[in-house]
Coordinates of C-alpha atoms and ligand atoms in Angstrom, one line a residue:
X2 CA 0.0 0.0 0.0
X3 CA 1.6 3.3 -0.9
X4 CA 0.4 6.8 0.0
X5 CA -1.9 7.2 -2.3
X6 CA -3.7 4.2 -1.4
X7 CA -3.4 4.8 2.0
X8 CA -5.1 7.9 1.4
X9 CA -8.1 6.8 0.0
X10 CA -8.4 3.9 2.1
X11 CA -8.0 5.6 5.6
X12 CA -10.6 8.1 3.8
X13 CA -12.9 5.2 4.2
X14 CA -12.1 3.9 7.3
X15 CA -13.1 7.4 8.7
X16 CA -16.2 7.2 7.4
X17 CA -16.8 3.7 8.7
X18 CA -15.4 4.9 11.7
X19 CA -18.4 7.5 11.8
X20 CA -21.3 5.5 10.3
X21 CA -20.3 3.3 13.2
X22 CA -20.5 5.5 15.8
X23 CA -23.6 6.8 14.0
X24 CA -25.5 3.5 14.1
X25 CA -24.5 2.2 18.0
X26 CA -28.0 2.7 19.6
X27 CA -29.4 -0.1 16.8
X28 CA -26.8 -2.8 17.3
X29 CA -27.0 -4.7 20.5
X30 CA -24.4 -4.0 22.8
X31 CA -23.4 -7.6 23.6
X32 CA -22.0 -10.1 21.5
X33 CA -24.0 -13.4 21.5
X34 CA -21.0 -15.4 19.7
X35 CA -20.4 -18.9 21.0
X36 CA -16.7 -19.5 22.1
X37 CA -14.6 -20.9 19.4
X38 CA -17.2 -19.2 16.7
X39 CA -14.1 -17.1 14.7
X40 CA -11.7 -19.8 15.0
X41 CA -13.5 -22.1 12.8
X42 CA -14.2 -19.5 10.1
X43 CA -11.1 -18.4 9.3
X44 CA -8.4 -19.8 7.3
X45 CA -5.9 -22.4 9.3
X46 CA -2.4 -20.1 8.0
X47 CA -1.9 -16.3 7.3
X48 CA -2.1 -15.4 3.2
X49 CA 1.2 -16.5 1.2
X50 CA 0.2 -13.5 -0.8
X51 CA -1.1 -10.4 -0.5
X52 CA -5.1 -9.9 0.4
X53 CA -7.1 -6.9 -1.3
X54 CA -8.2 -4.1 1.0
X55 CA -11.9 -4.5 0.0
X56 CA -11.6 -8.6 1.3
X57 CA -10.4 -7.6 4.6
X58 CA -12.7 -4.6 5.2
X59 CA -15.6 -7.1 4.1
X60 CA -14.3 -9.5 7.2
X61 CA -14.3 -6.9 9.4
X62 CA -18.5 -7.1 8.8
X63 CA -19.1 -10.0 8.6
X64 CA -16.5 -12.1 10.8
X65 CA -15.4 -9.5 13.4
X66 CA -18.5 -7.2 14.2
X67 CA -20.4 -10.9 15.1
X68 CA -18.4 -11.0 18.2
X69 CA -17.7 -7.7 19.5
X70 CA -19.0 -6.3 22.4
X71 CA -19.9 -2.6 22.3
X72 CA -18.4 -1.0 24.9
X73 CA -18.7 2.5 22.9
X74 CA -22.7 2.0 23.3
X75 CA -24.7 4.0 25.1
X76 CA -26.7 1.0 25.9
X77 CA -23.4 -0.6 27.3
X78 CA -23.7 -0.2 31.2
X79 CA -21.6 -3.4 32.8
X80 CA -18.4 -2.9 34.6
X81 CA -17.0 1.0 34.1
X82 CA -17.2 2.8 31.0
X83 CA -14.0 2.5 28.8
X84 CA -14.7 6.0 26.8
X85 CA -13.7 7.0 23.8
X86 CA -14.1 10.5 21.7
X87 CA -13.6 11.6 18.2
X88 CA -10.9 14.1 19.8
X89 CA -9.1 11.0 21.8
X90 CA -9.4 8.9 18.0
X91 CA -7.6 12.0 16.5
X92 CA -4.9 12.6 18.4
X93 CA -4.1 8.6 19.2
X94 CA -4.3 8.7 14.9
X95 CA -1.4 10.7 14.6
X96 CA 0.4 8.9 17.5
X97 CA 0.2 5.6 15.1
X98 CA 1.3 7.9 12.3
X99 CA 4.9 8.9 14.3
X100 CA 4.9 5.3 16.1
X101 CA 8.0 6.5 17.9
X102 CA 9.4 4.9 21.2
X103 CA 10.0 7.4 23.3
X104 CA 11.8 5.7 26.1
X105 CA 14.1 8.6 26.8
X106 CA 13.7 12.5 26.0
X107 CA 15.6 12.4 22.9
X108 CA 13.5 9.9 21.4
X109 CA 11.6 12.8 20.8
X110 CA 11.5 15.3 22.8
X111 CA 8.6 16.3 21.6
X112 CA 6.7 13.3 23.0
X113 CA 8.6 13.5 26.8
X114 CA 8.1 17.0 27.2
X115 CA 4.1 17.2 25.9
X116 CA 3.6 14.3 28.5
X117 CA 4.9 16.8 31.4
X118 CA 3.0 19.6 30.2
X119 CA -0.3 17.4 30.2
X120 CA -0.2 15.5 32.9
X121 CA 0.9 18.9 35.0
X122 CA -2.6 20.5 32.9
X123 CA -4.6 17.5 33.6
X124 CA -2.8 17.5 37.6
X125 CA -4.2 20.9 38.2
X126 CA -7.8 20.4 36.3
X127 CA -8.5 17.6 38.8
X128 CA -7.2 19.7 41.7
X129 CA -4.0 18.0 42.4
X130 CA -1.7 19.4 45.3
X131 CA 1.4 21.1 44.0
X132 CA 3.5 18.3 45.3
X133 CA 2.6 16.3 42.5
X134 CA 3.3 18.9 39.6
X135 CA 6.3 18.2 37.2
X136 CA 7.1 21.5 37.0
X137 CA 7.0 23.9 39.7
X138 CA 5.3 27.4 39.2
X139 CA 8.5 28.8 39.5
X140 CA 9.7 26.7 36.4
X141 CA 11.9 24.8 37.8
X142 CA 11.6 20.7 38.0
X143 CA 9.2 19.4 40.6
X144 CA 10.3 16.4 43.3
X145 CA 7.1 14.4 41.5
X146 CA 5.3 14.6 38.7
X147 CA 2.9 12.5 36.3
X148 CA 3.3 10.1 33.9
X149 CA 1.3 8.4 31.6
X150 CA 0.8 4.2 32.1
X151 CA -1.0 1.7 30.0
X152 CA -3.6 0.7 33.0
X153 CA -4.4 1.4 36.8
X154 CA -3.0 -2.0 37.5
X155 CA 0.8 -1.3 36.0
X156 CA 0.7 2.0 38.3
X157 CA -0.2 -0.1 41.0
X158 CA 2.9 -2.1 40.0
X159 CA 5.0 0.6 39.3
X160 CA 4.2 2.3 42.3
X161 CA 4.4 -0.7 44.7
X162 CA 8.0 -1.6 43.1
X163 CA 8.8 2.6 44.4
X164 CA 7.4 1.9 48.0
X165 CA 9.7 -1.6 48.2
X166 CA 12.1 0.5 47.6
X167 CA 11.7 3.5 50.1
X168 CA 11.3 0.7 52.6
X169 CA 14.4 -1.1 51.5
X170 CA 16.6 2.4 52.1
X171 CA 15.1 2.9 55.3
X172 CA 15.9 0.1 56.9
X173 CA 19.5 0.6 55.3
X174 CA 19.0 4.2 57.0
X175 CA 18.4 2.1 60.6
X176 CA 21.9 0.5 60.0
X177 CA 21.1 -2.9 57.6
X178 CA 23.5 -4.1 55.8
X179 CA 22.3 -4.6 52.0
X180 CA 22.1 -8.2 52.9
X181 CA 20.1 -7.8 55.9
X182 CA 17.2 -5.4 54.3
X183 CA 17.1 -7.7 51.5
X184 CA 16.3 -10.8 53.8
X185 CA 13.7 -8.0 55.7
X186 CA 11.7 -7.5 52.1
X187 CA 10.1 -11.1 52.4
X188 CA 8.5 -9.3 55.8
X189 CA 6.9 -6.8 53.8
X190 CA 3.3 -6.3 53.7
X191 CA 0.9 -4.2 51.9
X192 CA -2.8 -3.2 53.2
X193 CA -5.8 -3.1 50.8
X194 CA -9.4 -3.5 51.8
X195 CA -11.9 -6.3 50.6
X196 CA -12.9 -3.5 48.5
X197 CA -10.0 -2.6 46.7
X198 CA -9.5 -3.9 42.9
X199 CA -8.2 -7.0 42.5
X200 CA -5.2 -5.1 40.8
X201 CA -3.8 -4.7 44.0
X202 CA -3.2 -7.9 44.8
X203 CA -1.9 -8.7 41.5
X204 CA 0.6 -6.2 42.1
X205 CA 1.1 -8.1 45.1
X206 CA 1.6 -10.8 43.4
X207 CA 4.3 -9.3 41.1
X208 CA 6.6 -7.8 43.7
X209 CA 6.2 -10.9 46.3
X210 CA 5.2 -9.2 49.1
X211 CA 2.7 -10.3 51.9
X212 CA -0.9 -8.7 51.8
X213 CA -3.3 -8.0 54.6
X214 CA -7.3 -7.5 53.7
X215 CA -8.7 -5.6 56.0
X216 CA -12.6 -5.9 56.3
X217 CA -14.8 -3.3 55.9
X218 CA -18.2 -2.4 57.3
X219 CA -22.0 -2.5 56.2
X220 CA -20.3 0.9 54.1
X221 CA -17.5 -1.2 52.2
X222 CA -15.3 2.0 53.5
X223 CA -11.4 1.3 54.6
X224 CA -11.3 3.1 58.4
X225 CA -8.5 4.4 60.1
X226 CA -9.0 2.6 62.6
X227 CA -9.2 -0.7 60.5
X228 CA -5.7 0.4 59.5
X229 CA -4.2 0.5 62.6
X230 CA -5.3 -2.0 64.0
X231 CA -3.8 -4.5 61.3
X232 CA -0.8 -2.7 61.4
X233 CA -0.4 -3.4 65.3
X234 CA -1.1 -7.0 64.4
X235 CA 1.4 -7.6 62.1
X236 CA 4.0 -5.5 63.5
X237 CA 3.4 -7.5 66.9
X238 CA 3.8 -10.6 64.6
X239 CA 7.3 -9.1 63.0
X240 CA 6.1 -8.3 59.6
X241 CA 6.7 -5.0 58.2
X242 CA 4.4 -2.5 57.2
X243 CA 5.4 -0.8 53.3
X244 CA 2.7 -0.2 51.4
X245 CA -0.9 0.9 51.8
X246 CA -3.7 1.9 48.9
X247 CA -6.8 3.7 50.0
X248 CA -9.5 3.8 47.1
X249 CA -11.6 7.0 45.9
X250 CA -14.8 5.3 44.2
X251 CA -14.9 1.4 44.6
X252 CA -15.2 -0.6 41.7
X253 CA -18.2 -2.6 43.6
X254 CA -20.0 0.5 44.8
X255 CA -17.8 3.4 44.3
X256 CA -17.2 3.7 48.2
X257 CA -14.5 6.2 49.3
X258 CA -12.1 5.1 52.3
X259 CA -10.9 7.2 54.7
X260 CA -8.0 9.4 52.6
X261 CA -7.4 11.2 55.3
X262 CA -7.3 9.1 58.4
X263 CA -5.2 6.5 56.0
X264 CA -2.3 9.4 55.4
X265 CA -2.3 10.0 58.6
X266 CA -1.7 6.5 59.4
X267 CA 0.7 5.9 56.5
X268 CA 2.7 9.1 57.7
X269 CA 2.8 8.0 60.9
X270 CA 4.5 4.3 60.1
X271 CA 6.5 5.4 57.4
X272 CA 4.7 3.3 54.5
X273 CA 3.6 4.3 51.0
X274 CA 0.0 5.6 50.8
X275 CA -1.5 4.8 47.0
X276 CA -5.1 6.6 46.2
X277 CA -6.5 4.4 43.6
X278 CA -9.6 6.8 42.0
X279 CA -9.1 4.6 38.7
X280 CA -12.7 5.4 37.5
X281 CA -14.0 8.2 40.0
X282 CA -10.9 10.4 40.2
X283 CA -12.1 11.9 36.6
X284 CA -15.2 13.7 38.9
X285 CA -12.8 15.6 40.1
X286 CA -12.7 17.7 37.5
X287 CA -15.5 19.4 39.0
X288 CA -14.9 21.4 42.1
X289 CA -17.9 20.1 44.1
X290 CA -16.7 16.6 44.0
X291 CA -13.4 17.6 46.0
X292 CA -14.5 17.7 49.1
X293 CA -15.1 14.1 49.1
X294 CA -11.2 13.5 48.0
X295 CA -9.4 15.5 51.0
X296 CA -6.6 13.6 51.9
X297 CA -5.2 13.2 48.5
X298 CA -3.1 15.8 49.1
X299 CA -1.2 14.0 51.6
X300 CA -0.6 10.4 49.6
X301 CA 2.7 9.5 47.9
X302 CA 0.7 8.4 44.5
X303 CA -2.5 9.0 42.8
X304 CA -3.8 6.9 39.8
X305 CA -7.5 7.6 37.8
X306 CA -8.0 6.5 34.1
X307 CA -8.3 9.1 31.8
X308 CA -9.9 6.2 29.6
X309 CA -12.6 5.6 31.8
X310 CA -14.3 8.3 32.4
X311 CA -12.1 11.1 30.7
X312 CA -13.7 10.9 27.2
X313 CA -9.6 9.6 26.3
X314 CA -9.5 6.4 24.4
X315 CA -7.5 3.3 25.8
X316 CA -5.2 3.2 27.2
X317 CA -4.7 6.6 29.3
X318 CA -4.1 5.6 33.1
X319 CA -2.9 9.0 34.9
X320 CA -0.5 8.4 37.4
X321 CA 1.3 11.0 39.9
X322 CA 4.2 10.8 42.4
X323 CA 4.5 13.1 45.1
X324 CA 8.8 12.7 45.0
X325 CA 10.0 10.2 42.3
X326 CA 13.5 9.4 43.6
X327 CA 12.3 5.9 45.0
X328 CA 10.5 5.0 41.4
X329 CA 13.8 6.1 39.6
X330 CA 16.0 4.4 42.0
X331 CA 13.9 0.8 41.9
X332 CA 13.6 1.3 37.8
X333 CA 16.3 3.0 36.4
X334 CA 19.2 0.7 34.3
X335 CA 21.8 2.1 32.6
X336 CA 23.5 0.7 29.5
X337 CA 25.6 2.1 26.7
X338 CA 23.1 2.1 24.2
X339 CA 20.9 5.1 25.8
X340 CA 21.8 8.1 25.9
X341 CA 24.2 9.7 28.5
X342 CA 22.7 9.3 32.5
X343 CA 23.1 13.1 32.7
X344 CA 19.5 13.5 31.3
X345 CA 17.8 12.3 34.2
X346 CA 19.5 14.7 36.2
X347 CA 18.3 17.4 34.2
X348 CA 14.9 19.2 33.7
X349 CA 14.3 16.5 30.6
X350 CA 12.7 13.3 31.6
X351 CA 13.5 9.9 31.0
X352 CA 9.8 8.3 31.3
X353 CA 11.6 4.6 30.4
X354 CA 12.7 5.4 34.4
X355 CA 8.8 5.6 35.1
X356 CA 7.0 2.7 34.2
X357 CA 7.6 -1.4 33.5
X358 CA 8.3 -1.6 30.1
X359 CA 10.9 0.2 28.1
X360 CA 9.1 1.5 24.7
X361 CA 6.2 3.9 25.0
X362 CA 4.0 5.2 23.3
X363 CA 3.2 8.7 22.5
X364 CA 0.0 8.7 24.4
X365 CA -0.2 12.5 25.4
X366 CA -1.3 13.2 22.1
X367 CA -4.2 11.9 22.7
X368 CA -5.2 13.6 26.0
X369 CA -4.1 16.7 24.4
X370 CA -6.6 16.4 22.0
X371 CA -9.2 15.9 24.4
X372 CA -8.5 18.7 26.7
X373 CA -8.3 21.1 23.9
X374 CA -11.0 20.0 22.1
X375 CA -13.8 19.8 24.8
X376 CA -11.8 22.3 27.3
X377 CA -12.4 22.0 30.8
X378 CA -16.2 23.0 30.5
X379 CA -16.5 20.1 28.2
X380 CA -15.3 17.7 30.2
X381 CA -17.5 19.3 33.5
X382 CA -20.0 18.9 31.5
X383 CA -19.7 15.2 30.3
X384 CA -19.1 13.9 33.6
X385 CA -22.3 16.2 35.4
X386 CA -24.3 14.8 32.9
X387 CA -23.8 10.8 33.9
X388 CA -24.2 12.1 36.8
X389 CA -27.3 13.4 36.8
X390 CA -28.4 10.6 34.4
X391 CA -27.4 8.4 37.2
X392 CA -29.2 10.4 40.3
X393 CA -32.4 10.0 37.7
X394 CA -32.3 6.4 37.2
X395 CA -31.8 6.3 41.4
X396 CA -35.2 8.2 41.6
X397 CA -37.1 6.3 39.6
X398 CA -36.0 3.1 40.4
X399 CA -37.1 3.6 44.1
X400 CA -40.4 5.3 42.3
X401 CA -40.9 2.4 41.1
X402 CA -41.1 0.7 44.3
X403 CA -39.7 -2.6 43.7
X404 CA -35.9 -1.7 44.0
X405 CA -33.9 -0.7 47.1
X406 CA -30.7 0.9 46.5
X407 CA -27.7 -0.6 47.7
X408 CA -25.3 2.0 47.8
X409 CA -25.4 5.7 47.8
X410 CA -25.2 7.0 44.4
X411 CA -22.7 9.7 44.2
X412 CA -21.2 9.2 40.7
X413 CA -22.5 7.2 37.7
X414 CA -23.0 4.1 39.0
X415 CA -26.2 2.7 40.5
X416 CA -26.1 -0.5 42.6
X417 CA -29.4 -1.8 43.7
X418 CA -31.4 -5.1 43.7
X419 CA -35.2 -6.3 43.8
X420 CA -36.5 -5.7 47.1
X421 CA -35.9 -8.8 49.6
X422 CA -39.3 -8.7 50.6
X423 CA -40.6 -9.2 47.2
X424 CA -38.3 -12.1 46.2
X425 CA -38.0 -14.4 49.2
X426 CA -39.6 -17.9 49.3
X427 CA -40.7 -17.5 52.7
X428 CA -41.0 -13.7 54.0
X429 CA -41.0 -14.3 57.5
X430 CA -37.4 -15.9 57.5
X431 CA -35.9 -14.3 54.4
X432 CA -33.0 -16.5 53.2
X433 CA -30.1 -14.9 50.8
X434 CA -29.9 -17.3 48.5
X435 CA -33.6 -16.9 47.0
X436 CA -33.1 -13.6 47.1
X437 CA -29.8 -13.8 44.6
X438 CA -31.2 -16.2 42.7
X439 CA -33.4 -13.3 41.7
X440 CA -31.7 -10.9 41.5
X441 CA -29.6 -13.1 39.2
X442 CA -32.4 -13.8 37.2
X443 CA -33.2 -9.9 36.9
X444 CA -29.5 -9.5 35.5
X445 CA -29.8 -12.7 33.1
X446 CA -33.3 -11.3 31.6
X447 CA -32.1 -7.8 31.1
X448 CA -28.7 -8.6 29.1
X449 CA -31.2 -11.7 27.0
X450 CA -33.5 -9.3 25.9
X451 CA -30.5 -7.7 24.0
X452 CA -31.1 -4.1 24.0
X453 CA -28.5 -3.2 27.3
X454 CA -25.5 -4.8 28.9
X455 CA -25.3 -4.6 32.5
X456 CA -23.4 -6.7 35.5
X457 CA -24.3 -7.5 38.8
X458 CA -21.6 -8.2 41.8
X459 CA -21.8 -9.6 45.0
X460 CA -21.9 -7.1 48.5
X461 CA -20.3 -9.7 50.7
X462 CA -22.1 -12.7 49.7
X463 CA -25.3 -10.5 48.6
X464 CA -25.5 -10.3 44.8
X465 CA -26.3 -6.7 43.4
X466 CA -26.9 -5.0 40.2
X467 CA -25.1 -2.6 38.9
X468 CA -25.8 0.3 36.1
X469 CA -22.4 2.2 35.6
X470 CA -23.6 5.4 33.1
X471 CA -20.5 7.4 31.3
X472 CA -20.4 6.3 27.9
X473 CA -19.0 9.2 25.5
X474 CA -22.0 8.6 23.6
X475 CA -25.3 7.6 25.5
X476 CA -27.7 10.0 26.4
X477 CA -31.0 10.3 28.6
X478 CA -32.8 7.9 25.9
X479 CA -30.7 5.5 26.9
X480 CA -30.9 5.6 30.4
X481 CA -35.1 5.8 29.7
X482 CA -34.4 2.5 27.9
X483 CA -32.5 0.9 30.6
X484 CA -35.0 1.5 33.0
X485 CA -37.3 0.2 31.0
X486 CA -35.5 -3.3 30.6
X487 CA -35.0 -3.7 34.6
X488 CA -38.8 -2.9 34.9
X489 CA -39.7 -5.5 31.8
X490 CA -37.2 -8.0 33.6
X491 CA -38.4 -7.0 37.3
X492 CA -42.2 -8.0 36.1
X493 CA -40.8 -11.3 34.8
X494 CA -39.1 -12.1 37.8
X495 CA -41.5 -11.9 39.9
X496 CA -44.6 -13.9 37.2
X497 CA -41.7 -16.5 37.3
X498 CA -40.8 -16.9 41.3
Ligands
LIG525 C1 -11.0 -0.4 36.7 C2 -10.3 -0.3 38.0 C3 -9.0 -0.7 38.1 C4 -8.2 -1.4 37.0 O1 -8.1 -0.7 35.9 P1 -7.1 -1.1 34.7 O2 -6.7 0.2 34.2 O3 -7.8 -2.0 33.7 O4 -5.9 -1.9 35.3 C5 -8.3 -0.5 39.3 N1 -9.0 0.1 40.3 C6 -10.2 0.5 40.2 C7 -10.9 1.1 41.4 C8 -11.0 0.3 39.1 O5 -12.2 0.7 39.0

C-alpha cells in the first residue's frame, strides 16, 4: 500500500469509523457469539500473498463485528465505561502515524516533554496538590510529577515496586546491611481492603510481598481505625508494614475510604499511601466533587483512568508521584546504548525510568486532543451529565417501588437489587440465597432481551446489580431505555418466582 492508497483507504475507514458511531443505539451491545465461533471461520495459515483491501474490510462485517462487544454504546452499562471521543481517535491517529518509542527524551522530545505539560494541565484540572506537579510554578523541576501508564494495574505495580524501595533504604538508614534489608523484604506487607481492585493484589503478586485484607463495614469503606489496627497485628507478629492503597470510588459501589485518616496513618509508620480513584478520580474535575477527596493531598501516588471516564481512548491511566527518587531508584538501568545518564539529572525526563516496560508510546497526544477539544467546561460537563443521568435512574427506580438501592449513588454508578421482601420464598425468615437467585435472574433477563448490557456483583455474599452510566455517547434515551428493561425483567421475575 503506498500513500496514495493509503489515502483513500483511511478516507474510508473514517467514514466507517463514523457511520459506526452513528448507528451504536441499533446494534445490541453484547455479543451473542459462541466461544470458538471465529476460529472455525477463518483460514488455518496467514495469506502466502497479499489480500485486497476491499476482502479484509468485508471481514471486518461480517467475521469480526459478530463478536464484539460494544463497549462505545450507550446501551453498554456493565463494569465501568472505557470512553472514547472523536478528539481522543484523532490525536491517538497521529500517535500511530509517528509510532516512535519514546523511552528517553531524545527519542523525541517532543513526545517526553508534551507528557509533562499534560499531565501537569490534567494534575491541576482535577485539583491535584502542588507536590505532585512536574514542573514547579517557579519553572523549575518538581520532586514528582505525572506520567502516563498503559492501565491502573501497572501503576499499581509501578508504584508498589517505588514503596519496596523507600522501605528497603530505610531500613538501610536504621543500619542494615544490603544483605540484611534484603532478607527484611520477604516481611513486607501491603494493606488493601476487601474492596479494593483486584489489581492490587496482583501487584502483590508481582513484587512478592505479603498482603493484609482488611474488612470493611455494612459501608465497604477502609477506616482508620481498621488500619491501625492490622498494622499493630502484624507488626506484633514481626512483619513490616510498606505499602498501603486507599481507594476513591470502589469498583463494587464506588465507596470512598478514609483518605485522610489512612495518610495520617501511613505518615505515621513510614509506609507508601496509594489513592487508587481509577474510575472516580475523573469527577474531580469538577470542584464540588473535591470535598469528598481530602486527603489526597497527603498520599505519595495518585492513579485515575483518563480512559474511563475522561472521554480519552485506551489506554490513558494518569499516574502521579509526590517525589519520584524511589521510582527512579527501583527502575532505572543504565546501558551504553541510551543516551548519556546526565539527562535524568536534568529538567528533561527519561519516562523509560517511570513505568515497566521500556518502549512507550506517544500517548499524550491523545489527551491533548481531548483537553483542547472539549476544554475544561467540556469535560464538567460530560461527567455532570452521567451524573445526573445516574441520580435520575436512582429516583425512579425507588419510584418504582420494587428496588432498594444498595449504595449511595454519588457518581454514575447505580447499585441496587429487587426488594428482599418481594423475592424471598418464605417472607418471615428471608434467606439470601432466594433472594440472589433473583436478582440473578433480573440481571440474566435484562442482558437476554438484548437491548443493554449490564453486571451484577456480590456485596459480601449479597448479589447486586449494577448500572455504571458514562459512555462518551449515550444520552438520557438511553438511560429511559435501561429503566425500561429492569422494569420488563423485574415483572418477569416476579410472574416467574
Ligand atoms: C477499573 C479499575 C482498576 C483497574 O483498571 P485497569 O486500568 O484496567 O488496570 C483498578 N482500580 C479500580 C478502582 C478500578 O475501578
Amino acid at each position: 500500500m503506498d500513500a496514495n492508497e493509503f489515502r483513500k483507504r483511511g478516507k474510508e475507514v473514517v467514514d466507517a469509523i463514523a457511520d459506526y458511531y452513528e448507528s451504536l443505539d441499533s446494534v445490541p451491545p453484547l455479543s451473542t457469539v459462541n466461544p470458538g465461533y471465529l476460529y472455525k471461520i477463518m483460514p488455518n495459515e496467514a495469506p502466502e500473498d497479499p489480500e485486497p483491501f476491499e476482502d479484509i474490510q468485508a471481514d471486518i462485517k461480517t467475521k469480526i463485528m459478530p463478536g464484539m462487544t460494544h463497549w462505545q454504546s450507550g446501551n453498554f452499562f456493565a463494569w465501568f465505561p472505557s470512553n472514547s471521543s472523536f478528539p481522543g481517535i484523532l490525536g491517538d491517529m497521529y500517535s500511530s502515524m509517528f509510532n516512535i518509542v519514546g523511552f528517553n527524551w531524545i527519542c523525541s522530545p517532543a513526545a517526553t516533554e508534551l507528557e509533562t505539560v499534560v499531565m501537569d494541565w490534567l494534575g491541576k484540572l482535577v485539583g491535584l496538590d502542588k507536590r505532585y506537579m512536574g514542573i514547579k510554578d517557579d519553572g523549575t523541576e518538581g520532586a514528582g510529577g505525572g506520567v502516563i501508564q498503559g492501565t491502573a494495574s501497572e501503576a499499581h505495580i509501578v508504584v508498589m515496586i517505588a514503596a519496596r524501595e523507600k522501605a528497603l533504604e530505610r531500613l538501610k538508614a536504621q543500619g542494615a546491611s544490603e544483605e540484611e534489608a534484603d532478607q527484611k523484604r520477604y516481611k513486607f506487607v501491603a494493606y488493601f481492603s476487601d474492596q479494593t481492585h483486584s489489581a492490587g493484589q496482583k501487584a502483590a503478586n508481582v513484587v512478592g510481598c505479603k498482603t493484609h485484607t482488611i474488612s470493611t463495614g455494612s459501608d465497604l469503606r477502609l477506616t482508620k481505625e481498621a488500619l491501625q489496627a492490622a498494622i499493630a497485628t502484624d507488626k506484633a507478629a514481626g512483619l513490616i508494614p510498606f505499602f498501603v492503597c486507599g481507594t476513591f470510588g470502589t469498583t463494587n459501589t464506588t465507596a470512598i475510604d478514609d483518605l485522610p485518616g489512612i495518610a495520617d496513618v501511613a505518615q505515621a509508620e513510614h509506609i507508601w499511601n496509594h489513592v487508587d480513584a481509577a474510575y472516580a478520580g475523573a469527577a474531580l474535575v469538577c470542584p464540588e466533587f473535591r470535598p469528598l477527596a481530602v486527603g489526597i493531598e497527603k498520599a505519595d501516588s495518585f492513579n485515575f483512568n483518563a480512559h474511563k471516564w475522561m472521554l480519552t481512548n485506551f489506554d490513558c491511566s494518569a499516574l502521579w508521584v509526590a517525589d519520584s527518587t524511589h521510582l527512579i531508584n527501583a527502575l532505572s538501568i543504565h546501558r551504553e546504548y541510551f543516551p548519556p545518564a546526565e539527562d535524568s539529572t536534568s529538567f528533561v525526563k527519561n519516562y523509560r525510568d517511570w513505568q515497566l516496560p521500556l518502549g512507550r508510546r506517544f500517548r499524550a497526544l491523545k489527551l491533548w486532543f481531548v483537553m483542547r477539544m472539549y476544554g475544561a467546561s467540556g469535560i464538567r460537563a460530560h461527567i455532570r451529565e452521567h451524573v445526573r443521568q445516574a441520580k435520575w435512574l436512582e429516583q425512579q427506580l425507588l419510584a418504582d417501588g420494587r428496588f432498594e438501592i444498595m449504595a449511595p449513588v454519588v457518581f454514575g454508578l447505580v447499585v441496587f437489587r429487587l426488594k428482599p421482601s418481594l423475592v424471598a420464598k418464605d417472607t418471615e425468615n428471608i434467606d439470601v440465597a432466594s433472594v440472589n437467585m433473583a436478582n440473578t435472574d433480573l440481571v440474566a433477563y435484562s442482558n437476554e432481551d438484548g437491548r443493554v448490557f449490564i453486571v451484577a456483583t456480590q456485596l459480601k455474599g449479597v448479589v447486586a446489580v449494577r448500572v455504571a452510566i458514562g459512555s462518551s455517547f449515550g444520552t438520557q434515551r438511553n438511560v429511559d431505555l435501561v429503566l425500561d428493561v429492569l422494569k420488563q425483567s423485574a415483572t418477569k421475575v416476579l410472574q416467574l418466582l
